[in-house]
PDB file of C-alpha atoms in Angstrom:
ATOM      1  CA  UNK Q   1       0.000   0.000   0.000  1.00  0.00           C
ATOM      2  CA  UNK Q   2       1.620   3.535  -0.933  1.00  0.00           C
ATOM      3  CA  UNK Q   3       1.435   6.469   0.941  1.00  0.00           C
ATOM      4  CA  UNK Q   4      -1.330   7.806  -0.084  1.00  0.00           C
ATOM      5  CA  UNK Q   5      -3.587   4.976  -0.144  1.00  0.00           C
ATOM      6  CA  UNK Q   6      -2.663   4.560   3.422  1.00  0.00           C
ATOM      7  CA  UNK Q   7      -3.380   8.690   4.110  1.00  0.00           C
ATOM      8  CA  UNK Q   8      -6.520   7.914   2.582  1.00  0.00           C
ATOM      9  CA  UNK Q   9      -7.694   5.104   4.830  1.00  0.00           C
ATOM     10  CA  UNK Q  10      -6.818   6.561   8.135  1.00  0.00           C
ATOM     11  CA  UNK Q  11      -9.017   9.854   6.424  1.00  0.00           C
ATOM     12  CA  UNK Q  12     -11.805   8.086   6.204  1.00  0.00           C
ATOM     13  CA  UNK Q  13     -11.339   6.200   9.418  1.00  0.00           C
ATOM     14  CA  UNK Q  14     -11.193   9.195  11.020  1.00  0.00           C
ATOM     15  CA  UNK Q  15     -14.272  11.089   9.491  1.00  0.00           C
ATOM     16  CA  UNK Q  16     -16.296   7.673  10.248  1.00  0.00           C
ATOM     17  CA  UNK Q  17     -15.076   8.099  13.757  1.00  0.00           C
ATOM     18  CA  UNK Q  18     -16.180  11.276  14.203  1.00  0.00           C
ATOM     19  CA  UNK Q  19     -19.326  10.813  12.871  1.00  0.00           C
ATOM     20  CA  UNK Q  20     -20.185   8.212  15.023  1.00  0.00           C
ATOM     21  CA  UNK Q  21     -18.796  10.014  17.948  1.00  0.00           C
ATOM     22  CA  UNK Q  22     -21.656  12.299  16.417  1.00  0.00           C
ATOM     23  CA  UNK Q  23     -24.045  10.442  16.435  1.00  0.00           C
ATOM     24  CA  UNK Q  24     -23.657   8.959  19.822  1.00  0.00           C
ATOM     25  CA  UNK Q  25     -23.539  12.426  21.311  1.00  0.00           C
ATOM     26  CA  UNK Q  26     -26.386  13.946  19.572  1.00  0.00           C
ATOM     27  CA  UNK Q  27     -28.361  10.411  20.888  1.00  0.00           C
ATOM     28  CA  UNK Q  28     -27.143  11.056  24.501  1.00  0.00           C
ATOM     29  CA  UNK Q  29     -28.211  14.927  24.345  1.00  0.00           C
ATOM     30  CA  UNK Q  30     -31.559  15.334  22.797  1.00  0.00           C
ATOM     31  CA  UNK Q  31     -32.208  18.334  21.313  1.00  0.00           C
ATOM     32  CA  UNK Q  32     -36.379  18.269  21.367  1.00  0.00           C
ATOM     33  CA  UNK Q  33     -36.538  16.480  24.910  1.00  0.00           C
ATOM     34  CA  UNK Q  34     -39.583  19.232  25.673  1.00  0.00           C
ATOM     35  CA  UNK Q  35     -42.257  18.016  23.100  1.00  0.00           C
ATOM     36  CA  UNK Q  36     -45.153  20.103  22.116  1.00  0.00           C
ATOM     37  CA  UNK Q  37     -43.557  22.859  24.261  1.00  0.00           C
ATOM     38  CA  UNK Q  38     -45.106  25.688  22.218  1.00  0.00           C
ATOM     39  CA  UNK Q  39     -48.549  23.854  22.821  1.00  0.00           C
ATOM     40  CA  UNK Q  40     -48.529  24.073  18.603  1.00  0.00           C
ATOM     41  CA  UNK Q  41     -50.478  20.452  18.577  1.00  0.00           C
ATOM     42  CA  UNK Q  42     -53.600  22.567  19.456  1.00  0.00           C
ATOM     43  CA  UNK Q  43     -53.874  20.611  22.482  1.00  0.00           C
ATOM     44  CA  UNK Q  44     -51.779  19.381  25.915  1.00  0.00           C
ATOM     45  CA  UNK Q  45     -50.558  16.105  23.962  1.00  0.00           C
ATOM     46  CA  UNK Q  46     -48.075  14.516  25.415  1.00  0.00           C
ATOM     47  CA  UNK Q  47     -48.920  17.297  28.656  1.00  0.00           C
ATOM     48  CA  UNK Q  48     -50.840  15.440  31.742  1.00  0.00           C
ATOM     49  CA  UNK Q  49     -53.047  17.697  33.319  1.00  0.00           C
ATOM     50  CA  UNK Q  50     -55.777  18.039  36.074  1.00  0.00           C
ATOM     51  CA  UNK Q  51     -58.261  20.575  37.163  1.00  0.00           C
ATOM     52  CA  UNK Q  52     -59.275  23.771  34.872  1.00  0.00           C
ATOM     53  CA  UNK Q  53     -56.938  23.510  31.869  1.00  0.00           C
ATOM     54  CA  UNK Q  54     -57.226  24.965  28.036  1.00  0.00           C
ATOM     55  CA  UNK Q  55     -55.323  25.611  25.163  1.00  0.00           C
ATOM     56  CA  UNK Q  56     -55.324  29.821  24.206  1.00  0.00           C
ATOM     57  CA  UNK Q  57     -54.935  31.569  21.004  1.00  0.00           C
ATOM     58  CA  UNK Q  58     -54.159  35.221  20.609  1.00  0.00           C
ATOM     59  CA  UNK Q  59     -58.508  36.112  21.088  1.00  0.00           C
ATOM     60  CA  UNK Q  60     -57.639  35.163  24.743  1.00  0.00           C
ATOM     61  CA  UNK Q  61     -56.137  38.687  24.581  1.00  0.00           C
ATOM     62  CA  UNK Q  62     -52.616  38.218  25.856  1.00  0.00           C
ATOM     63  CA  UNK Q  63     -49.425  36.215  23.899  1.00  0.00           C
ATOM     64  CA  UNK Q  64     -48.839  33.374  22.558  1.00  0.00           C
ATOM     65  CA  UNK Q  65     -44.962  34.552  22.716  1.00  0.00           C
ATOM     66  CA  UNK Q  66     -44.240  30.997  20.444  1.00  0.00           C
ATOM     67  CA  UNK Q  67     -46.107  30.166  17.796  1.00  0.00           C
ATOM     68  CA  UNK Q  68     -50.362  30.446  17.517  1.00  0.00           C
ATOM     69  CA  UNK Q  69     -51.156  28.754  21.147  1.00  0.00           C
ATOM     70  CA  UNK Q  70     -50.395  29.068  24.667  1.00  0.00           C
ATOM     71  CA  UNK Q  71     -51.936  26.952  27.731  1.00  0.00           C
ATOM     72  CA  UNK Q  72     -54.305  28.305  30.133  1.00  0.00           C
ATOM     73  CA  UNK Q  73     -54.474  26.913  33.722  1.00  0.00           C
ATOM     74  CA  UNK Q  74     -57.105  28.142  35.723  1.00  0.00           C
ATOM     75  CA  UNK Q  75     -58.388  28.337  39.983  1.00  0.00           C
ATOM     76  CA  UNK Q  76     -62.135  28.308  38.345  1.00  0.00           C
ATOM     77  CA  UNK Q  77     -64.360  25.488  38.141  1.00  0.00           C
ATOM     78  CA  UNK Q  78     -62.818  21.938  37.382  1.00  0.00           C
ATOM     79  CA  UNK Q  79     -60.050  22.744  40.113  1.00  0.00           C
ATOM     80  CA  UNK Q  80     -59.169  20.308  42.562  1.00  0.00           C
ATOM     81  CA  UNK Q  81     -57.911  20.079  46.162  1.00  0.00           C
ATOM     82  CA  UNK Q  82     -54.006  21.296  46.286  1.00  0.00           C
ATOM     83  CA  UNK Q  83     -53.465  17.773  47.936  1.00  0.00           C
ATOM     84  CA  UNK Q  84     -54.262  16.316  44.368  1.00  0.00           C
ATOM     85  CA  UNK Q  85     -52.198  18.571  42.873  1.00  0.00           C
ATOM     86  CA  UNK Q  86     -49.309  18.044  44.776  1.00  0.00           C
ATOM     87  CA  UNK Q  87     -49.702  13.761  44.045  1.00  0.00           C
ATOM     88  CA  UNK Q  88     -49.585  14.723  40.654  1.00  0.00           C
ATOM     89  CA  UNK Q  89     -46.945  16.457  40.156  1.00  0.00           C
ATOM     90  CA  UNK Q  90     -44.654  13.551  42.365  1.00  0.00           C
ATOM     91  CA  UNK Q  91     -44.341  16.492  45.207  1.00  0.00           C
ATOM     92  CA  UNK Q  92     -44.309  15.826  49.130  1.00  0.00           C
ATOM     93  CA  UNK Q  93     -47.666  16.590  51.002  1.00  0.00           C
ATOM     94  CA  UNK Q  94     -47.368  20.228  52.136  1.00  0.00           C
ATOM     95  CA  UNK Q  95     -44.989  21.261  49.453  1.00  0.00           C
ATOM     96  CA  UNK Q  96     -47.137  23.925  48.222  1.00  0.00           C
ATOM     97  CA  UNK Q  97     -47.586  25.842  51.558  1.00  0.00           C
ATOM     98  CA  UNK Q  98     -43.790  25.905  51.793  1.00  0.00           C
ATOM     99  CA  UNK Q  99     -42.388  27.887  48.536  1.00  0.00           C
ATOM    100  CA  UNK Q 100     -38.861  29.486  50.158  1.00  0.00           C
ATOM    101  CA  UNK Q 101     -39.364  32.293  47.038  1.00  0.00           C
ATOM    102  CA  UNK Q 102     -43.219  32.898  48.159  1.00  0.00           C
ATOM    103  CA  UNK Q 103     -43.037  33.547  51.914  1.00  0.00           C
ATOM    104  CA  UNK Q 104     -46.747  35.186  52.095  1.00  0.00           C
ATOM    105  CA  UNK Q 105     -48.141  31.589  50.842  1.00  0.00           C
ATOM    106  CA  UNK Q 106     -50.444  30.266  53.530  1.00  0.00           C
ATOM    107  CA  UNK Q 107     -53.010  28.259  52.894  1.00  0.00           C
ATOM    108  CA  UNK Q 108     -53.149  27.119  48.882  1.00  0.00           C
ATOM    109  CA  UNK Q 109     -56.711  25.605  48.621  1.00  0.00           C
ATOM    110  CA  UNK Q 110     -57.671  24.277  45.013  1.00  0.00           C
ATOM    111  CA  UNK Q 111     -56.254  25.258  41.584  1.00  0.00           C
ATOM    112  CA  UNK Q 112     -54.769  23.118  38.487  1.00  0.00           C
ATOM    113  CA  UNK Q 113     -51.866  21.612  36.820  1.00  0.00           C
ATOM    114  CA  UNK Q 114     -49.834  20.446  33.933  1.00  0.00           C
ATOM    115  CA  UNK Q 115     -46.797  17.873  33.906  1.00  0.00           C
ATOM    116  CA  UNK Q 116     -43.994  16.153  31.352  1.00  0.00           C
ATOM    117  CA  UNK Q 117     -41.820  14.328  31.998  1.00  0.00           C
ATOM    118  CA  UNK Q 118     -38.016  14.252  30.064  1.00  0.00           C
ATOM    119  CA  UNK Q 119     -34.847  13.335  29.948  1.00  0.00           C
ATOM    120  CA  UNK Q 120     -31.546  16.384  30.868  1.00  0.00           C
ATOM    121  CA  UNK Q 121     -28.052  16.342  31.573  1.00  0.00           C
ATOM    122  CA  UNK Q 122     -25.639  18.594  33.582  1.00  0.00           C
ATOM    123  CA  UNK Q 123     -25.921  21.895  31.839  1.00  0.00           C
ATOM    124  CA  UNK Q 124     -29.010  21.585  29.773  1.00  0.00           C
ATOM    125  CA  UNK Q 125     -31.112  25.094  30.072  1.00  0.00           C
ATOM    126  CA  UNK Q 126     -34.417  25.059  30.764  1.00  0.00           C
ATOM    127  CA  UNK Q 127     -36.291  28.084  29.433  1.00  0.00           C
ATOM    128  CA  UNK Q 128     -40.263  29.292  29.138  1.00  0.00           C
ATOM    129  CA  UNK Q 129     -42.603  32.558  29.308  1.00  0.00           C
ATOM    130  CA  UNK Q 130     -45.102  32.881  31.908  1.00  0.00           C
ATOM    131  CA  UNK Q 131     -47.682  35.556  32.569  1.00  0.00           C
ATOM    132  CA  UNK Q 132     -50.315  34.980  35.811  1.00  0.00           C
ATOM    133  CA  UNK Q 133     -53.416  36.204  35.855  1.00  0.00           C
ATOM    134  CA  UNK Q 134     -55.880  37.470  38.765  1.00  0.00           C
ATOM    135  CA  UNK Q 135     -59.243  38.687  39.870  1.00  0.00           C
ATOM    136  CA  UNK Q 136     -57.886  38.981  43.204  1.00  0.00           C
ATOM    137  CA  UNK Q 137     -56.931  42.114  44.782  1.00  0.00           C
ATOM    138  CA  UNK Q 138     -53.311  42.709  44.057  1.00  0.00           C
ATOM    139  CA  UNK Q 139     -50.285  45.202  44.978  1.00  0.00           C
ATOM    140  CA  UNK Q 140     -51.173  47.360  42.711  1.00  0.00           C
ATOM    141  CA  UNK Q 141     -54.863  48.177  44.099  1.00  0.00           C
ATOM    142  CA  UNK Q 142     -55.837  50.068  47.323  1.00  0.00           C
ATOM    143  CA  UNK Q 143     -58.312  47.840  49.358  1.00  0.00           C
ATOM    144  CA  UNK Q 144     -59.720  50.340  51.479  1.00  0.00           C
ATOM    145  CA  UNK Q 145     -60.911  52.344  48.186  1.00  0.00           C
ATOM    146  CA  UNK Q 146     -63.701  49.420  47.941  1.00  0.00           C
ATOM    147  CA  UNK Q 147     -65.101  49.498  51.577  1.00  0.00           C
ATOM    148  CA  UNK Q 148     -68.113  49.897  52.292  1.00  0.00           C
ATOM    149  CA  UNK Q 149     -69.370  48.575  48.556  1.00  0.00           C
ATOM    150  CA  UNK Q 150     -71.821  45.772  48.202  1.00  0.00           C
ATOM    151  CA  UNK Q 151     -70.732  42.122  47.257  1.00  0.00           C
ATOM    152  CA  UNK Q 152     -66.838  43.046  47.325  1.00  0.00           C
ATOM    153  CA  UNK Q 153     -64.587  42.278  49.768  1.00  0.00           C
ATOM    154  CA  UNK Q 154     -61.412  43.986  49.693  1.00  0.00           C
ATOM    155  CA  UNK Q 155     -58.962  41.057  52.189  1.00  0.00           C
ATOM    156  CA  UNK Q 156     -56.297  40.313  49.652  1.00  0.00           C
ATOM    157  CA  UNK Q 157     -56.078  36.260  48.905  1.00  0.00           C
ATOM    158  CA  UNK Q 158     -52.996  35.382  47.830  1.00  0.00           C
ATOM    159  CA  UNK Q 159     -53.329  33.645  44.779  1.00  0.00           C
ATOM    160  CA  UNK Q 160     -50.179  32.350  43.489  1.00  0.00           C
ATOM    161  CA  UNK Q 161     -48.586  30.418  40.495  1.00  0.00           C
ATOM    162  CA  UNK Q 162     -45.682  28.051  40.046  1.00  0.00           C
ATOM    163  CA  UNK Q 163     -42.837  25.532  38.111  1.00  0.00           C
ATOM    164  CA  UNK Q 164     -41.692  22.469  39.707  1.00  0.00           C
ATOM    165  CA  UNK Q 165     -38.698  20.708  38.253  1.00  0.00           C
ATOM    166  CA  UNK Q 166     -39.203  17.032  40.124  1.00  0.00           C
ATOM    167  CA  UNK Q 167     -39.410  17.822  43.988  1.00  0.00           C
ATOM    168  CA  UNK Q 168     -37.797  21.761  43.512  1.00  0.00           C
ATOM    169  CA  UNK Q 169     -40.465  24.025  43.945  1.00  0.00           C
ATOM    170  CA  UNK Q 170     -40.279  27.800  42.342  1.00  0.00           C
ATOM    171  CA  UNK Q 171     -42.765  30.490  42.799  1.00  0.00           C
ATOM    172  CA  UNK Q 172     -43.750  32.409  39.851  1.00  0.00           C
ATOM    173  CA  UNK Q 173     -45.716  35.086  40.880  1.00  0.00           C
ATOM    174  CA  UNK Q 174     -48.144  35.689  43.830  1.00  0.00           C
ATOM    175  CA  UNK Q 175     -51.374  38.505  44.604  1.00  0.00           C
ATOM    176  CA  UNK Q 176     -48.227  40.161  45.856  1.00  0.00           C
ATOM    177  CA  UNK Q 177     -46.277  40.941  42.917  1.00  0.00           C
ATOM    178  CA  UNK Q 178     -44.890  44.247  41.961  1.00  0.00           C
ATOM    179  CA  UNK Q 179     -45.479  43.344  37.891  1.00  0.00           C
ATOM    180  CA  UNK Q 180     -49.306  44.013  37.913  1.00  0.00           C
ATOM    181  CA  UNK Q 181     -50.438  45.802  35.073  1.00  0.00           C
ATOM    182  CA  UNK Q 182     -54.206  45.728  33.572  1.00  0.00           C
ATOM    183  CA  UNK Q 183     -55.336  43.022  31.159  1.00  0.00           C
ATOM    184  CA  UNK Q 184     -57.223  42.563  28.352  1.00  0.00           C
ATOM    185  CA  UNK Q 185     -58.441  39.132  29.092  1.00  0.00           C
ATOM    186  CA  UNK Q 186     -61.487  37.828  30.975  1.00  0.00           C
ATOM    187  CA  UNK Q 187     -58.801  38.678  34.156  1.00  0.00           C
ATOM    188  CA  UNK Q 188     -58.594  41.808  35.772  1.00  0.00           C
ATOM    189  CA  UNK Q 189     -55.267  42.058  35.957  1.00  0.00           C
ATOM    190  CA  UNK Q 190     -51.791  40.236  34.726  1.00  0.00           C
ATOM    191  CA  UNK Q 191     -48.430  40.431  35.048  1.00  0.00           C
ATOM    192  CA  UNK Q 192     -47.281  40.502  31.475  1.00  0.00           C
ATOM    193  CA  UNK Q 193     -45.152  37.560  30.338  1.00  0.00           C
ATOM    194  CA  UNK Q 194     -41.700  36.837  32.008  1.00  0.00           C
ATOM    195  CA  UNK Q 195     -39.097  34.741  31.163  1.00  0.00           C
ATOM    196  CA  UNK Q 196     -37.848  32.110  33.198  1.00  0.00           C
ATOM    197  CA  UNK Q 197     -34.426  29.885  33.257  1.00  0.00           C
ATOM    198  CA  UNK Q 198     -33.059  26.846  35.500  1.00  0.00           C
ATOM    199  CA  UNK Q 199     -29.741  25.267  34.162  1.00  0.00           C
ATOM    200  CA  UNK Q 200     -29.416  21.906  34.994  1.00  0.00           C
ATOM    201  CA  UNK Q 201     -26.467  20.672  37.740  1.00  0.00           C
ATOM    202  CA  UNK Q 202     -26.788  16.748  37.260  1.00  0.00           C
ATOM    203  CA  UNK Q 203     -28.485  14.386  34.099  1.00  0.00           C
ATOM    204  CA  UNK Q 204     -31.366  12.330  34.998  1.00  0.00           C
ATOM    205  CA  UNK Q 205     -35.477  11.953  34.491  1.00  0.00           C
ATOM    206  CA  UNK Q 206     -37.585  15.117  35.616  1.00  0.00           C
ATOM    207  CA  UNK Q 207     -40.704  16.192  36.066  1.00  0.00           C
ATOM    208  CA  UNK Q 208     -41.655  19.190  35.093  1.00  0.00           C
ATOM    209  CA  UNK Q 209     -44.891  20.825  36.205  1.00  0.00           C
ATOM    210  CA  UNK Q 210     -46.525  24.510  36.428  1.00  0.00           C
ATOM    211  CA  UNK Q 211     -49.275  24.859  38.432  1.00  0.00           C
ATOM    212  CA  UNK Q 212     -51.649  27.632  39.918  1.00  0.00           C
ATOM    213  CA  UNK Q 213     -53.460  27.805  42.914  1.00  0.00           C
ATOM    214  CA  UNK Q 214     -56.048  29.597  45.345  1.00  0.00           C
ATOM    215  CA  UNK Q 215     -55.105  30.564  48.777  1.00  0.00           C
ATOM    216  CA  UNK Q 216     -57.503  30.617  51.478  1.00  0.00           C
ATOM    217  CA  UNK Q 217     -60.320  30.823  49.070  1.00  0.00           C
ATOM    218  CA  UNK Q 218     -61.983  29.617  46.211  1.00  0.00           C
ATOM    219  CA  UNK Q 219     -64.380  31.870  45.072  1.00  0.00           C
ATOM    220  CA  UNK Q 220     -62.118  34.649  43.044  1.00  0.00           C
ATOM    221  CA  UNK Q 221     -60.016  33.410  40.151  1.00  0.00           C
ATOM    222  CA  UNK Q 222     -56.464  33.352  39.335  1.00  0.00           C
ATOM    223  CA  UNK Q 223     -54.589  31.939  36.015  1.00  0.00           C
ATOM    224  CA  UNK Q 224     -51.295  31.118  34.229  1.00  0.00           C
ATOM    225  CA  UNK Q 225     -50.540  31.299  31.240  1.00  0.00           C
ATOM    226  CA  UNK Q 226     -47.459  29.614  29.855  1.00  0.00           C
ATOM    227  CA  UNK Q 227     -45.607  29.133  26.213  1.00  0.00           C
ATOM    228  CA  UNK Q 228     -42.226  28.557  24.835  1.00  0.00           C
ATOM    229  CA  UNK Q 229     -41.017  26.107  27.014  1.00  0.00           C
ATOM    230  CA  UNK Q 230     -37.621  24.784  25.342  1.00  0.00           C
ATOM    231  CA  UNK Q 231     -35.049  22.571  26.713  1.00  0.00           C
ATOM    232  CA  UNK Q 232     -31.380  23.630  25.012  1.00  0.00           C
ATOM    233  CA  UNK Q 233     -28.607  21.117  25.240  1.00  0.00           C
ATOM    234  CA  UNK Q 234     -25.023  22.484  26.140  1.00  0.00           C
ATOM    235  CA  UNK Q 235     -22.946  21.983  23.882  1.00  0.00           C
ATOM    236  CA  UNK Q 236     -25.163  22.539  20.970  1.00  0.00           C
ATOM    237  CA  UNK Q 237     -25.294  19.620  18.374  1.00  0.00           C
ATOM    238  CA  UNK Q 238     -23.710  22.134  16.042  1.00  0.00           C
ATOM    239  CA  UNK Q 239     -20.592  23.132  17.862  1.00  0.00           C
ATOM    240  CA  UNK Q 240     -19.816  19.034  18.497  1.00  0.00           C
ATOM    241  CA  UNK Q 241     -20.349  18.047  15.010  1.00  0.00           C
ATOM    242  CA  UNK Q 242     -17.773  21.386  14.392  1.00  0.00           C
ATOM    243  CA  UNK Q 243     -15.129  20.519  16.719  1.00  0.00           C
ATOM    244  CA  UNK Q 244     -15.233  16.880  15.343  1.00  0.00           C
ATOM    245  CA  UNK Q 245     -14.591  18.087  11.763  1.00  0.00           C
ATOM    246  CA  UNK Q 246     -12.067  20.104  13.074  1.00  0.00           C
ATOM    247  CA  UNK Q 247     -10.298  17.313  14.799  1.00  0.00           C
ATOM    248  CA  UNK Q 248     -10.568  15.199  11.704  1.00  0.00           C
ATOM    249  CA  UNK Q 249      -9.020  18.011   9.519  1.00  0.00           C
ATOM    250  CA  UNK Q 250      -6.562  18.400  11.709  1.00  0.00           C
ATOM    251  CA  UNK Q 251      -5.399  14.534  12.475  1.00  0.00           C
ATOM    252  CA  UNK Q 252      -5.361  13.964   8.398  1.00  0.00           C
ATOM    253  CA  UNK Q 253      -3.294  17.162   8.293  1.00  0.00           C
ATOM    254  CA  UNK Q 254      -0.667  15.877  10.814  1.00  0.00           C
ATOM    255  CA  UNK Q 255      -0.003  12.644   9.343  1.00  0.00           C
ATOM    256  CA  UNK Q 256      -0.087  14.156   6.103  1.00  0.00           C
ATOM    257  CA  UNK Q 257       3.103  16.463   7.424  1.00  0.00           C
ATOM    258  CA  UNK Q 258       4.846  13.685   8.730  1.00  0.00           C
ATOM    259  CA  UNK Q 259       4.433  11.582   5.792  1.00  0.00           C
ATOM    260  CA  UNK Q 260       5.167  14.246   3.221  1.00  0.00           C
TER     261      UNK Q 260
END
């Protein structure tokens, strides 16, 4: 065999390497672990739910921020007791009393959920939009402006929305937050959509669930609306298929030098 037949072989031993390095990466790290994040299916599929849940175009009069739909979770009727929440979403009795983030949570009361479950590893991002949604009195109204008026009562409930990531609990937004603004939808008032992030430490199954939820009550309603929920692998498909080529290149290059 000459010299360059031999180049030639160890070329294309290389590249076949590298590509199944590739592949085996790429297999390992999932790019579309979220599915139907966007909610673009027109319905919750492959989402569990329970209690008040719908899927939301643009007529619901705030987002989507992905796509045409968004999903609606609700406090109204088709809730359920907080205890069935919490055994849905895999979370310890009491868990959503307790948020370390929501310190004026008391008493949560009935509300609904969603869940997925998926596969991430150690620096996978986890990214979505939320807006929540009240009738409730919130910081942004004066209580004592409504005394005295028939069939209102002004004792602030606070309402309050979440994301769970297995047993991690994160508040969202509660009666209390600062974001209020007025809304267009059948809600008095919203806090716009946010973003939200959580990078992965360690790889492993999740669950991922976002919930909302009455507190004390369960006569005025509260909601959550939430799109664009994306889960990006680190490092990106492209850049290991890149540095692969690049390795390639550069081991035909070498032996091409010391051959020449």
């Amino acid at each position: 065999m000459s010299t360059r037949q031999l180049f030639n072989v160890l070329t294309l031993c290389s590249g076949t390497v590298s590509l199944v390095s590739a592949a085996t990466l790429l297999s390992a790290n999932p790019a579309l672990a979220i599915v139907n994040g966007s909610f673009e299916t027109g319905d919750f599929n492959p989402w569990a739910t329970i209690g008040d849940t719908s899927i939301e175009t643009a007529e619901f009069g705030s987002g989507p921020t992905d796509g045409d739909f968004q999903a609606l979770l609700t406090t109204g009727v088709g809730s359920v007791p907080v205890s069935d929440i919490e055994t849905f979403l895999g979370l310890t009795a009491g868990s959503l009393a307790t948020i370390p983030n929501l310190p004026n949570v008391d008493t949560p009361t009935e509300g609904s959920a969603i869940q997925q479950t998926f596969t991430a590893y150690a620096g996978d991002i986890l990214t979505f939009d939320w807006n929540f949604l009240t009738n409730e009195f919130t910081s942004s109204l004066n209580p004592e402006d409504f005394n005295g008026l028939p069939f209102v009562n002004p004792e602030v409930f606070n309402d309050f929305s979440f994301v769970s990531i297995s047993q991690m609990v994160d508040g969202l937004a509660d009666t209390n937050s600062p974001l209020f603004i007025e809304s267009l939808t059948p809600f008095f008032e919203e806090t716009g959509f946010q973003s939200f992030s959580y990078t992965f430490e360690t790889s492993g199954t999740f669950s991922l669930g976002f919930g909302v939820l009455d507190e004390d009550d369960d006569i005025v309603d509260s909601g959550l609306l939430i799109d664009n929920v994306q889960l990006t692998p680190v490092p990106e498909p492209a850049s290991i298929l890149g540095l692969l080529a690049l390795g390639a290149l550069g081991t035909g290059a070498a032996f091409k030098k010391k051959t020449a």
